Short mmCIF file of C-alpha atoms in Angstrom, two decimals:
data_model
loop_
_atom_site.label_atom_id
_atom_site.label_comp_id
_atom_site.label_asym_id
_atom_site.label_seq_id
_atom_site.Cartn_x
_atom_site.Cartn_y
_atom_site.Cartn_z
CA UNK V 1 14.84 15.10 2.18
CA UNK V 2 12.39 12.51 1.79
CA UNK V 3 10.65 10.54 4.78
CA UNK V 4 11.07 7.12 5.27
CA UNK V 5 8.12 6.50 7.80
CA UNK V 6 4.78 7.68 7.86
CA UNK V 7 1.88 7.58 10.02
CA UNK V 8 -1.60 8.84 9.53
CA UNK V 9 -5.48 8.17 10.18
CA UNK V 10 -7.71 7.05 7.79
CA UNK V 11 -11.58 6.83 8.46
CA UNK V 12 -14.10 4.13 6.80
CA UNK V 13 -16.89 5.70 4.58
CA UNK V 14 -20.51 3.84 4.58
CA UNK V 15 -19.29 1.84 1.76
CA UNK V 16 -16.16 0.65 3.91
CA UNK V 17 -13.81 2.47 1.83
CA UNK V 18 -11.07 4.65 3.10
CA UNK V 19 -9.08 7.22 1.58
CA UNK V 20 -5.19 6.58 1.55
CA UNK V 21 -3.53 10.12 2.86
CA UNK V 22 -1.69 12.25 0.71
CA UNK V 23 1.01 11.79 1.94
CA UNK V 24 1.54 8.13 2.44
CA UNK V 25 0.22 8.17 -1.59
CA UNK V 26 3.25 10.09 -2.65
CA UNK V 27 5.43 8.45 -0.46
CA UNK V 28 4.34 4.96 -2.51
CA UNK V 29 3.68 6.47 -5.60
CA UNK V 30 0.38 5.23 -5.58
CA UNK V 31 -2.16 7.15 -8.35
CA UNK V 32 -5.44 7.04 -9.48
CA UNK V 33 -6.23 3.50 -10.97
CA UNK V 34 -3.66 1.83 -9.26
CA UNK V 35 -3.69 -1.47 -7.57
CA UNK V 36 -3.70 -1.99 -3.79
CA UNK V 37 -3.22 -5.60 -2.67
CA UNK V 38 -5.02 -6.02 0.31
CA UNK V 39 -3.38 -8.67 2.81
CA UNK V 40 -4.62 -10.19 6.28
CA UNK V 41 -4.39 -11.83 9.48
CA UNK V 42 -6.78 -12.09 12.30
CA UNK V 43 -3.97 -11.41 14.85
CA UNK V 44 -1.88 -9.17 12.77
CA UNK V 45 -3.70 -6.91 11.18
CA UNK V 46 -4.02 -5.81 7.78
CA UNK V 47 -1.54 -4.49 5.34
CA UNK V 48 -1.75 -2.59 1.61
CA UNK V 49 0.76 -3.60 -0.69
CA UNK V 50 1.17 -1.68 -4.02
CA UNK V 51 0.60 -4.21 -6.72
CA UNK V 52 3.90 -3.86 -8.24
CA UNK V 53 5.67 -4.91 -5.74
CA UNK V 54 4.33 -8.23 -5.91
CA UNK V 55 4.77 -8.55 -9.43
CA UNK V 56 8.40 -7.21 -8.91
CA UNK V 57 8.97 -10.18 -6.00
CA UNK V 58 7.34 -12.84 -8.81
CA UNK V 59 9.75 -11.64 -11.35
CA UNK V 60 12.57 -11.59 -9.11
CA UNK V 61 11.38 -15.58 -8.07
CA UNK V 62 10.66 -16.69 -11.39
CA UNK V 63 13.47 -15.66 -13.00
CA UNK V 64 16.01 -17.57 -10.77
#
């Protein structure tokens, strides 16, 4: 059975960069050369977003 949720820790390198876990990579699909969309809000937080699933939501609103 797969997992639905998923919480983990991710440190930021000297460069700023983190490392996505394992398993939160698997759980998205998310490989080597994929793109992460990056989104943010001072009071919110910040979320990843695979790529795709923006350019799923334009399809969806451009083909209507």
């Amino acid at each position: 059975m797969e997992k639905d949720k998923y919480v983990g820790i991710c440190k930021v390198g000297e460069k700023g960069q983190i490392v996505i876990p394992v398993e939160a990579r698997k759980m998205f699909d998310i490989k080597p050369g994929d793109s992460i969309i990056v989104l943010c809000d001072k009071e919110k937080g910040i979320a990843l977003v695979k790529s795709n699933v923006i350019e799923d939501l334009a399809d969806d609103i451009l083909k209507k």
